PDB file of C-alpha atoms and ligand atoms in Angstrom:
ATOM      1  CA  UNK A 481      19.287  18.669   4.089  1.00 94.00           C
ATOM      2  CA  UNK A 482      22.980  19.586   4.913  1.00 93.00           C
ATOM      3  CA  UNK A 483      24.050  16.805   2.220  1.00 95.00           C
ATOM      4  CA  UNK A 484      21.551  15.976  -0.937  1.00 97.00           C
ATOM      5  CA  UNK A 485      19.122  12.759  -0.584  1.00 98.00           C
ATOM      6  CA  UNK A 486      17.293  11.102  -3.331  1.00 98.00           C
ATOM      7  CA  UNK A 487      13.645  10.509  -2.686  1.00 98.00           C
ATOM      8  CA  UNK A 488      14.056   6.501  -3.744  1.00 98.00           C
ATOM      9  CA  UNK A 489      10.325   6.539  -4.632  1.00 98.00           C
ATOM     10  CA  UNK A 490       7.575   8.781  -6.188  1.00 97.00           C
ATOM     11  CA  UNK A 491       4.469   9.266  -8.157  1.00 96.00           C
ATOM     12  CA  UNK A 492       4.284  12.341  -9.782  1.00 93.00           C
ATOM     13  CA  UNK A 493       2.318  10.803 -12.777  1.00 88.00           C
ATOM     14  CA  UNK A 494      -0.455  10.744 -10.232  1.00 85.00           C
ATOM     15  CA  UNK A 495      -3.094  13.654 -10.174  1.00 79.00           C
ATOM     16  CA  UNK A 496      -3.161  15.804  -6.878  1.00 73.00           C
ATOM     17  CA  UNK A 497      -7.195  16.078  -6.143  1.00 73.00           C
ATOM     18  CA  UNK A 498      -7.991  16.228  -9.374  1.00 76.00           C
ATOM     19  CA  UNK A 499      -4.954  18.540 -10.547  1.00 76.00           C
ATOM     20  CA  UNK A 500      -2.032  17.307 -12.721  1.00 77.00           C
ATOM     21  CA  UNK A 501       1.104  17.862 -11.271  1.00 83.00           C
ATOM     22  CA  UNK A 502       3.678  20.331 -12.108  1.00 91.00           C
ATOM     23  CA  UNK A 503       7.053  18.161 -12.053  1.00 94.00           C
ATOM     24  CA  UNK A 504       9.131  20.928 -12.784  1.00 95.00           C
ATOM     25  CA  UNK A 505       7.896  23.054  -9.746  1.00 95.00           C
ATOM     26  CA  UNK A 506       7.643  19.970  -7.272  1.00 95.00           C
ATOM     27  CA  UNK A 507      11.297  18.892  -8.691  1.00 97.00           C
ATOM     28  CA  UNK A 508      12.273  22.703  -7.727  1.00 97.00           C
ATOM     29  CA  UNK A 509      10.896  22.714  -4.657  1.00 97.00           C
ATOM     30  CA  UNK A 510      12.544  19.746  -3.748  1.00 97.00           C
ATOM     31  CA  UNK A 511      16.286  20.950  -4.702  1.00 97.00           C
ATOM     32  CA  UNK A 512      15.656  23.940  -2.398  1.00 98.00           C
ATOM     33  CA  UNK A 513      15.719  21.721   0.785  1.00 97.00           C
ATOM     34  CA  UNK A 514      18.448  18.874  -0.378  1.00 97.00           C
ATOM     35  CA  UNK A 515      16.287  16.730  -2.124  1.00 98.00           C
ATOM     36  CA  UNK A 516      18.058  16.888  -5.288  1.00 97.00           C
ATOM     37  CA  UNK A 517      16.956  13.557  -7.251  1.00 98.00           C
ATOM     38  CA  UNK A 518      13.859  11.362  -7.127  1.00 98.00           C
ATOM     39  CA  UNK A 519      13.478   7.919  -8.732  1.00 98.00           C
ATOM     40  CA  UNK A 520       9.902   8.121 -10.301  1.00 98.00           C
ATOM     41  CA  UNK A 521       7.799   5.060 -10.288  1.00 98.00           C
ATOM     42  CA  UNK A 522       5.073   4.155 -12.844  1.00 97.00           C
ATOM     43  CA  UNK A 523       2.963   1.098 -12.006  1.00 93.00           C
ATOM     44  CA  UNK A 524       0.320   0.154 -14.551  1.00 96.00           C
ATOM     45  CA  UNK A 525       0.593   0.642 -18.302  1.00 96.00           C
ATOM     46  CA  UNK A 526      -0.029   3.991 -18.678  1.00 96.00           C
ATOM     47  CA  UNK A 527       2.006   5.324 -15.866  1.00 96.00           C
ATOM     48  CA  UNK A 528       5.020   3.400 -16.970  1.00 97.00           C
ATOM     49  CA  UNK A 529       4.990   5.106 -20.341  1.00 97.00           C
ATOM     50  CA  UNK A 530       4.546   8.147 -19.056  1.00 96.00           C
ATOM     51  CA  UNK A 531       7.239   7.627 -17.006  1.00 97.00           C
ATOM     52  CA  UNK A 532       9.792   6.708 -20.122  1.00 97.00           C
ATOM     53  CA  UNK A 533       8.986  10.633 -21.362  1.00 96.00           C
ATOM     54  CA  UNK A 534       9.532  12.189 -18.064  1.00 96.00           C
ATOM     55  CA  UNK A 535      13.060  10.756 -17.712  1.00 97.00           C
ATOM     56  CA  UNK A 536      13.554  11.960 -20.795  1.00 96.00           C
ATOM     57  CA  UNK A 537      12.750  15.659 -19.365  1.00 96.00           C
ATOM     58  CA  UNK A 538      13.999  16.159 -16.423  1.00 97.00           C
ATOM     59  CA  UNK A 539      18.230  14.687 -15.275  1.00 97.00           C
ATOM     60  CA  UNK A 540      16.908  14.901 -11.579  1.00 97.00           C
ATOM     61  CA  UNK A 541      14.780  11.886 -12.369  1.00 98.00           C
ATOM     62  CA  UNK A 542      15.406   7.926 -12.416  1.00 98.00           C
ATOM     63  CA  UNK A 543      12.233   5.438 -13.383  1.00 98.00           C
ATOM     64  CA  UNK A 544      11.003   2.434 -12.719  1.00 98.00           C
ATOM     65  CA  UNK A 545       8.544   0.528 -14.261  1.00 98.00           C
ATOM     66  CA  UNK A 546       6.143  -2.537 -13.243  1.00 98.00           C
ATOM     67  CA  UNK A 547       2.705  -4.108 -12.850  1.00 98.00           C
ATOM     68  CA  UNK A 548       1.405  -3.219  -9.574  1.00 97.00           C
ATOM     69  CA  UNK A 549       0.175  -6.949  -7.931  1.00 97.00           C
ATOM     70  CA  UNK A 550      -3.226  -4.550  -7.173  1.00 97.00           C
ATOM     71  CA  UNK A 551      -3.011  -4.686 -10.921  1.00 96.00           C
ATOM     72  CA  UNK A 552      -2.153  -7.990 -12.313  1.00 97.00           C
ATOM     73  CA  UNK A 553      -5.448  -9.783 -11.649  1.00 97.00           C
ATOM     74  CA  UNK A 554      -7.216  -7.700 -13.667  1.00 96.00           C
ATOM     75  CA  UNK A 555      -4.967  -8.136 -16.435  1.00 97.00           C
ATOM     76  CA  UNK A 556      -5.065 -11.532 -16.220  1.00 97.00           C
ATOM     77  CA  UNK A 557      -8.675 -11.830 -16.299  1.00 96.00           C
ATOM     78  CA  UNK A 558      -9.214  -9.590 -19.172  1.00 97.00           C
ATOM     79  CA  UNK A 559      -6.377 -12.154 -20.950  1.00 97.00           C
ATOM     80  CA  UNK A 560      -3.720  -8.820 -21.636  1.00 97.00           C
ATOM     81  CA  UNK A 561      -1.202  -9.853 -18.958  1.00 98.00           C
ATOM     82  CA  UNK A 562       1.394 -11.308 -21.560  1.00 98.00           C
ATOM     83  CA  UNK A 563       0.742  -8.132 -23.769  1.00 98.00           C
ATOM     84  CA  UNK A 564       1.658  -6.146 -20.787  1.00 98.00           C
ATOM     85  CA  UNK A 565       4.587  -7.855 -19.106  1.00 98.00           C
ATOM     86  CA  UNK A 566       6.084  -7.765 -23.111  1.00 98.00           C
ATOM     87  CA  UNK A 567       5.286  -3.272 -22.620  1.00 98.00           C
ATOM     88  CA  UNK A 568       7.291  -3.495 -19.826  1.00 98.00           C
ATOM     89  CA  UNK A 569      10.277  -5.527 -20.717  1.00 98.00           C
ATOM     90  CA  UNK A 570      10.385  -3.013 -23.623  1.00 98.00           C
ATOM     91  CA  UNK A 571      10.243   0.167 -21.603  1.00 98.00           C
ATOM     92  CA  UNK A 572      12.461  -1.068 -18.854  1.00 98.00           C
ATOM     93  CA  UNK A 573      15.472  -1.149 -21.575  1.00 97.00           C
ATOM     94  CA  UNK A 574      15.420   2.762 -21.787  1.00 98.00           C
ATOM     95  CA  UNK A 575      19.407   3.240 -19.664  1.00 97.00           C
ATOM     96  CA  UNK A 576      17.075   5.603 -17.162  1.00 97.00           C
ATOM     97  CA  UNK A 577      14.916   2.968 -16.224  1.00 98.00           C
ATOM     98  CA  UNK A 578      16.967   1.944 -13.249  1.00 98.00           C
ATOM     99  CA  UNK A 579      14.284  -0.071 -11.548  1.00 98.00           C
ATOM    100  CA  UNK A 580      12.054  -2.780 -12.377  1.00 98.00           C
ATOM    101  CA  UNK A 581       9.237  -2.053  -9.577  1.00 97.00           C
ATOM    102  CA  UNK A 582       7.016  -1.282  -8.052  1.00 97.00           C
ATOM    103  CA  UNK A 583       6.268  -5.005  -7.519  1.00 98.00           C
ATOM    104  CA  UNK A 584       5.351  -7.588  -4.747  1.00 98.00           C
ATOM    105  CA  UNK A 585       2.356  -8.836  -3.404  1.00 98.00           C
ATOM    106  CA  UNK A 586      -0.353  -7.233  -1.614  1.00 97.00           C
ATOM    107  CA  UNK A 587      -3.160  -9.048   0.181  1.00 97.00           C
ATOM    108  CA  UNK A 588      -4.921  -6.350   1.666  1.00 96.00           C
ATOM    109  CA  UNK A 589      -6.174  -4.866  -1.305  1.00 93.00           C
ATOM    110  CA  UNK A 590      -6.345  -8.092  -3.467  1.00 93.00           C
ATOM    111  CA  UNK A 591      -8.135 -10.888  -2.021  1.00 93.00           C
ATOM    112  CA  UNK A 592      -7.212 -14.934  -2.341  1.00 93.00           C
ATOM    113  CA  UNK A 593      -8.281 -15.040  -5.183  1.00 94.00           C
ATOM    114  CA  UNK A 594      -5.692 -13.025  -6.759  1.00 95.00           C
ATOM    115  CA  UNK A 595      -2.815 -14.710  -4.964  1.00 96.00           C
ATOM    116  CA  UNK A 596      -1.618 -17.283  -7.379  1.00 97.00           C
ATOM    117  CA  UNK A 597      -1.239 -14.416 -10.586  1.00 97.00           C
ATOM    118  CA  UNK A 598       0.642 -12.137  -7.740  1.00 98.00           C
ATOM    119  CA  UNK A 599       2.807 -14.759  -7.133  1.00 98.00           C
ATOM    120  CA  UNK A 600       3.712 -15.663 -10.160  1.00 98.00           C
ATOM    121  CA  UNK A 601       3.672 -11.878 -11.616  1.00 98.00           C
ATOM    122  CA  UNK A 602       6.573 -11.553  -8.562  1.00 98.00           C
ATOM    123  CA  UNK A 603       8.139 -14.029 -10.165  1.00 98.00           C
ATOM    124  CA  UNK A 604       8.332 -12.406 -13.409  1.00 98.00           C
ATOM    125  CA  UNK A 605       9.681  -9.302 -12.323  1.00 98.00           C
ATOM    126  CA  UNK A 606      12.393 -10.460 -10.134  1.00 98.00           C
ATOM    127  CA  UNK A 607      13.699 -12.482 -13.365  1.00 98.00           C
ATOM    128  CA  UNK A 608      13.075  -9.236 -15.355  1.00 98.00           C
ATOM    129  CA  UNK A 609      15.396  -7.276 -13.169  1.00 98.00           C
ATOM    130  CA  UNK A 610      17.952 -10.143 -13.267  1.00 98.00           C
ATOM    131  CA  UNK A 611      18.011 -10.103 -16.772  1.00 98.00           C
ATOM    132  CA  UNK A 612      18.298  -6.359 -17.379  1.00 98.00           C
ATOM    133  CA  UNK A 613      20.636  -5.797 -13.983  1.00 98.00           C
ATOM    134  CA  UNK A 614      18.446  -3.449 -12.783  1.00 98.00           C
ATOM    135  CA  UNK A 615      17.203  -3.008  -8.969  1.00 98.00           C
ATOM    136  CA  UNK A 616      14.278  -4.444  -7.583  1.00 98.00           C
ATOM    137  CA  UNK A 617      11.266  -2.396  -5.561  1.00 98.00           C
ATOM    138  CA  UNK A 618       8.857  -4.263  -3.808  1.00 98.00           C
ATOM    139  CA  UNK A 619       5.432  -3.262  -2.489  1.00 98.00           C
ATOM    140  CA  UNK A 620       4.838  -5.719   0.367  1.00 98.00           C
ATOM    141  CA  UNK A 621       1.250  -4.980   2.116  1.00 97.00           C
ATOM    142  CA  UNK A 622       0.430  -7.740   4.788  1.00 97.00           C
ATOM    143  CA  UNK A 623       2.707 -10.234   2.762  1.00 98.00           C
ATOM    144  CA  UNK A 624       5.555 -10.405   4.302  1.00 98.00           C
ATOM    145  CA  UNK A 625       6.031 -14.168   4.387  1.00 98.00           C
ATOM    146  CA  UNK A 626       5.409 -15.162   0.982  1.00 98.00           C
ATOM    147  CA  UNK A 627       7.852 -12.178  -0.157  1.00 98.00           C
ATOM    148  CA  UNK A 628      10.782 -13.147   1.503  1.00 98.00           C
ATOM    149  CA  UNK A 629       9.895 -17.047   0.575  1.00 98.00           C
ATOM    150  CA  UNK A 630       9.492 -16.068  -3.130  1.00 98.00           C
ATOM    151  CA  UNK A 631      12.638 -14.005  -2.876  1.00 98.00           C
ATOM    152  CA  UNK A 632      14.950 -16.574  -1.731  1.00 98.00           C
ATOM    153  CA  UNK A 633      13.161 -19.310  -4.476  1.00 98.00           C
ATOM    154  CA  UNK A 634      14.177 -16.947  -7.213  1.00 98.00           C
ATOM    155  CA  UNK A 635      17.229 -15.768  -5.903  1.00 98.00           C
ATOM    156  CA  UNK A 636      16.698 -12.099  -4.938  1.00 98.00           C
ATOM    157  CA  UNK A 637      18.418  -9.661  -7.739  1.00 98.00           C
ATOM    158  CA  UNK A 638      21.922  -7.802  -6.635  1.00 97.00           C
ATOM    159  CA  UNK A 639      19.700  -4.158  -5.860  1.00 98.00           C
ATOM    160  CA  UNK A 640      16.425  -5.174  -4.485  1.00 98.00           C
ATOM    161  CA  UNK A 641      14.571  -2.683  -2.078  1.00 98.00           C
ATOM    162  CA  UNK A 642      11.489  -3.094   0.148  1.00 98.00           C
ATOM    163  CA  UNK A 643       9.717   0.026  -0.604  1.00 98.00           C
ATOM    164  CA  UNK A 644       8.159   1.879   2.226  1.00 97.00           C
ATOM    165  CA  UNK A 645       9.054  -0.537   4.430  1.00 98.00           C
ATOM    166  CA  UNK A 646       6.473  -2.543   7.047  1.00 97.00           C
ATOM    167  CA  UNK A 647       7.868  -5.227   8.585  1.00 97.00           C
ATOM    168  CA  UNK A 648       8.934  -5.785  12.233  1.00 97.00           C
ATOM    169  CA  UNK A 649      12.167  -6.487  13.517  1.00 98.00           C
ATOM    170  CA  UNK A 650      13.123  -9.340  13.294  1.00 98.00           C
ATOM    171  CA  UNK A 651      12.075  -9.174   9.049  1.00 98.00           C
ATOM    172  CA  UNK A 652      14.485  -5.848   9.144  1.00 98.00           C
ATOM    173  CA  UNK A 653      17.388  -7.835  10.589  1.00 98.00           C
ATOM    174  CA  UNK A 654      16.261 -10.566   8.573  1.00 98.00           C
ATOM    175  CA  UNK A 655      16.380  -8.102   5.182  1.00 98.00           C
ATOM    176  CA  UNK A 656      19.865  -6.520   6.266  1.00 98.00           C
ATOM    177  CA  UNK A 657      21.758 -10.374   6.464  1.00 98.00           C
ATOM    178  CA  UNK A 658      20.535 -11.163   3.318  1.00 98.00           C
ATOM    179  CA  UNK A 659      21.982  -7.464   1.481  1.00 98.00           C
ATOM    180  CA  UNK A 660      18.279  -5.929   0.710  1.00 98.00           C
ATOM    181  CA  UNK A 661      17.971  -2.325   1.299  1.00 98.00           C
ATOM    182  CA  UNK A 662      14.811  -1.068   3.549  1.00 98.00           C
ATOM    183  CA  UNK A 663      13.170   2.275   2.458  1.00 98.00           C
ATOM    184  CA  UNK A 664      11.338   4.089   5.308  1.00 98.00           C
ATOM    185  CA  UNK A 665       8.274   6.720   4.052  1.00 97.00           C
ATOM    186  CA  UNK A 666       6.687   8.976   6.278  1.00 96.00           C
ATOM    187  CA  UNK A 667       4.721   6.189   7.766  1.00 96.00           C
ATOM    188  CA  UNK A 668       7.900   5.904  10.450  1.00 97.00           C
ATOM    189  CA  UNK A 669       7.402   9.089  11.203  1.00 96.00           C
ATOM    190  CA  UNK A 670       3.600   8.767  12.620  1.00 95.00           C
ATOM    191  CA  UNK A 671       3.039   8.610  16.756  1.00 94.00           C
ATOM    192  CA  UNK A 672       2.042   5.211  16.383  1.00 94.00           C
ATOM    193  CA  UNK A 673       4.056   3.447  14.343  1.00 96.00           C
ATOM    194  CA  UNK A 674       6.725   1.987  17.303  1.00 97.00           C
ATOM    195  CA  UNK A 675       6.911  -1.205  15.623  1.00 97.00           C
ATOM    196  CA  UNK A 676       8.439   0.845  12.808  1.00 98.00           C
ATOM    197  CA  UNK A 677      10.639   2.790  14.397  1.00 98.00           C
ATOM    198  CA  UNK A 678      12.011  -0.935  16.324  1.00 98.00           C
ATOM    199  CA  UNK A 679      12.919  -2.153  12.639  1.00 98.00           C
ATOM    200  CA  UNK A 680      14.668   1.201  11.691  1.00 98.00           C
ATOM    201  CA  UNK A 681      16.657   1.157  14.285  1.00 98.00           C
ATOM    202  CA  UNK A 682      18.390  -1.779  13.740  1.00 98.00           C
ATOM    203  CA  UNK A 683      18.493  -1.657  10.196  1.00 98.00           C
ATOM    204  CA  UNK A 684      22.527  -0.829   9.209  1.00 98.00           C
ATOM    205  CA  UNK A 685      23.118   2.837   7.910  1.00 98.00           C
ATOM    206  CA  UNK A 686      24.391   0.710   5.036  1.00 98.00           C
ATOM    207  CA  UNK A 687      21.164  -0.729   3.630  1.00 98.00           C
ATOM    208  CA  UNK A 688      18.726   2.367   4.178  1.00 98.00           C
ATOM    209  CA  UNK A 689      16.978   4.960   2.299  1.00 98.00           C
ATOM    210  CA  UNK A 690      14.037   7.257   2.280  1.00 98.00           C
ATOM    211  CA  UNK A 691      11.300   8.189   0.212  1.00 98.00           C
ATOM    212  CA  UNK A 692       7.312   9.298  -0.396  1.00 97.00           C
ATOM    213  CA  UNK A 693       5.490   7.188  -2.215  1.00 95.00           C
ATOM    214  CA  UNK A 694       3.776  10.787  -2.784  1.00 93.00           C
ATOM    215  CA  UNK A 695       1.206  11.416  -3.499  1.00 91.00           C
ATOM    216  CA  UNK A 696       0.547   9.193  -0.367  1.00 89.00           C
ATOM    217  CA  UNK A 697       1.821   8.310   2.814  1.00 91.00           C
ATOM    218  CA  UNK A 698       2.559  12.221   4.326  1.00 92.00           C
ATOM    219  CA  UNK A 699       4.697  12.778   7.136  1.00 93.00           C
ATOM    220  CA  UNK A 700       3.634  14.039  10.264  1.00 94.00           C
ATOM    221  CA  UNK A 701       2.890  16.899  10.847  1.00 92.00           C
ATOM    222  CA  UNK A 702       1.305  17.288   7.118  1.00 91.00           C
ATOM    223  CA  UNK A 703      -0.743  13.452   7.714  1.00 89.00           C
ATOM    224  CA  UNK A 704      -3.384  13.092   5.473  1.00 85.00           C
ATOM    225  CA  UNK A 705      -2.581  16.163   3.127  1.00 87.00           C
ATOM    226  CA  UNK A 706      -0.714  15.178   0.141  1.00 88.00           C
ATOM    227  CA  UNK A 707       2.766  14.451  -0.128  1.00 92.00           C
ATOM    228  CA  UNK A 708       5.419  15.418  -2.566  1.00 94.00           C
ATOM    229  CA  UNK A 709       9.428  14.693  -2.268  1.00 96.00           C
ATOM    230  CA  UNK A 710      10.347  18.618  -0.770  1.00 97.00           C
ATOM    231  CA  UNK A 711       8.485  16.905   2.633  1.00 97.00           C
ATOM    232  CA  UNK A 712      11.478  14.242   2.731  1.00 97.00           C
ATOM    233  CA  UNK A 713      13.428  16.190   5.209  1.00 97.00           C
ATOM    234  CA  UNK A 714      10.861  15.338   7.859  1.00 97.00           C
ATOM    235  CA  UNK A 715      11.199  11.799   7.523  1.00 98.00           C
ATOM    236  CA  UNK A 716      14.787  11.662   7.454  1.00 98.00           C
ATOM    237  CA  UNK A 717      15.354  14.076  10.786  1.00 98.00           C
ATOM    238  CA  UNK A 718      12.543  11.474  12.080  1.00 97.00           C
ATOM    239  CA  UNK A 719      14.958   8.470  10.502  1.00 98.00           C
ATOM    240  CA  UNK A 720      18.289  10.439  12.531  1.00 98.00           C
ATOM    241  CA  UNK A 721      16.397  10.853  16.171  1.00 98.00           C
ATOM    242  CA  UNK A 722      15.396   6.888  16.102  1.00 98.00           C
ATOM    243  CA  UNK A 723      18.977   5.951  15.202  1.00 98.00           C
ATOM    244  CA  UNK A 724      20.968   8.429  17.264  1.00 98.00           C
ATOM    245  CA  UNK A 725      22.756   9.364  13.811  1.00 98.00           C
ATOM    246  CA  UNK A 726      23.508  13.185  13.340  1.00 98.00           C
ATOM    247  CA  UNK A 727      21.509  14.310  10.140  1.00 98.00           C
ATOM    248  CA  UNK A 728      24.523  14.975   7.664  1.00 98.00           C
ATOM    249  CA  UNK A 729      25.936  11.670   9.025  1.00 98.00           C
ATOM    250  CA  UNK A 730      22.205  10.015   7.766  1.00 98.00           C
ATOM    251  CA  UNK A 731      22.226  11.945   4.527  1.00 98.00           C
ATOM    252  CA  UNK A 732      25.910  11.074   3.353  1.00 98.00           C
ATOM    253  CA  UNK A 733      24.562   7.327   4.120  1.00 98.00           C
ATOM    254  CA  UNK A 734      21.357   7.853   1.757  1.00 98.00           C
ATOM    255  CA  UNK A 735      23.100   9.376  -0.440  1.00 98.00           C
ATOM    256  CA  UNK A 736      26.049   6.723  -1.082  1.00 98.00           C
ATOM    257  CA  UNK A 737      22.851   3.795  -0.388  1.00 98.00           C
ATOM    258  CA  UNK A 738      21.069   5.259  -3.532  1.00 98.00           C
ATOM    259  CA  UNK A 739      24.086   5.702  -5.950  1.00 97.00           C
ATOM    260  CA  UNK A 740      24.751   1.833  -4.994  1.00 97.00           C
ATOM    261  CA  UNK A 741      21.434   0.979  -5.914  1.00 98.00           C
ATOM    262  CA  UNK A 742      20.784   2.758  -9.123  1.00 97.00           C
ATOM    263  CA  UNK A 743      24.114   3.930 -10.160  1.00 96.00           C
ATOM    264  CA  UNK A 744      25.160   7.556 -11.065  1.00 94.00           C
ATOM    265  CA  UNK A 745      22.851   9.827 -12.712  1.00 94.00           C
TER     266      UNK A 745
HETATM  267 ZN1   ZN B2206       4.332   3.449  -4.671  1.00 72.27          ZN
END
């Protein structure tokens, strides 16, 4: 990258088939090509402490920390969801957690069922990151209604990002008038994903930025083998072509979008 992006969204907590990761090298790796700062995400218990200690190693890294909604209804139902939003609040104090996230709804993977302790885990998050003044990420699979609705109920905190963004349009226009930021993964850049690349492109230069979600969501041409930030460039030429932005011109924006969000590190 001609000017330094941040990937706005990782896992590198998570084991690659089978093999812990080695931060140090990915975090290397990722320097080499402009990708000079990640913002590492940790969404159940364990991964949110783990988190804490590496933001404590490494200055390239931000955290956030958060129930994941795939999570919360089996918290509830074992009766430690209280116990675990109380974790949280505690670990989301450290000055380097940045983010309270990832959180949201997701009704793909939970069923109806779990929608009511989603909803009202959403809830408790978005006050969490009110309180604390730090940003908001959202996971948002096949929910896109009720998020927005239970954003504007709570009043949606100052930072609050729609991590690997899905929506159409009209939801990305919607986003950009009410000040959220939209982060694009390398899902945008797949052959197939025009109704992606229709939302990017009228998204303001203002309210984007990239990420991985690695170890998921791999950019063509790597689809389907796993992802890590140093593959961000690929999304973000893909990001440039759709909005007929030169690359450094996209970069500079990414760059300012994430220091807005997060602050300086
Ligand atoms: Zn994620």
């Amino acid at each position: 990258m001609p000017i330094a992006v941040v990937d706005n969204h990782t896992h590198l907590d998570i084991e690659r088939e089978g093999v812990a990761v080695d931060v140090a090298d990915l975090l290397a790796r990722a320097k080499a090509v402009g990708v000079d700062r990640v913002v590492q995400i940790g969404c159940d218990l364990p991964a949110a402490r783990q988190t804490v200690e590496m933001i404590d190693t490494y200055a390239a890294m931000l955290g956030g920390v958060a129930l994941h909604p795939n999570e919360v209804p089996g918290l509830a139902a074992s009766g430690s969801l209280d116990a675990a939003y109380e974790e949280i609040e505690e670990l989301a104090q450290h000055p380097r957690v940045r983010v309270v996230g990832e959180t949201g709804l997701d009704y793909f993977r939970t069923g109806p069922e779990g929608r009511d302790v989603q909803h009202e885990s959403f809830r408790w998050h978005i006050d969490l990151a009110k309180r604390l003044d730090k940003a908001l990420q959202i996971h948002d699979r096949d929910a896109h209604a009720d998020v927005m609705r239970i954003l504007e109920e709570e009043g949606a905190p100052n930072s609050t990002v729609l991590h690997c963004f899905s929506g159409d349009l009209t939801m990305a226009q919607e986003c950009a008038e009410r000040g959220y930021y939209l982060s694009f993964a390398g899902t945008v850049t797949f052959k197939n994903a025009h109704g992606l690349r229709d939302a990017l492109s009228v998204t303001p230069l203002d309210r984007l930025l990239v990420e991985t979600d690695a170890p998921y969501l791999t950019p063509h041409p790597h689809r389907g083998a796993v992802n890590a930030p140093h593959l961000v460039p690929l999304t973000v030429r893909a990001m440039a072509a759709t909005l007929g932005v030169a690359v450094p011109t996209l970069c500079e924006a990414l760059s300012e979008n994430s220091e807005r969000v997060y602050g300086p590190w």
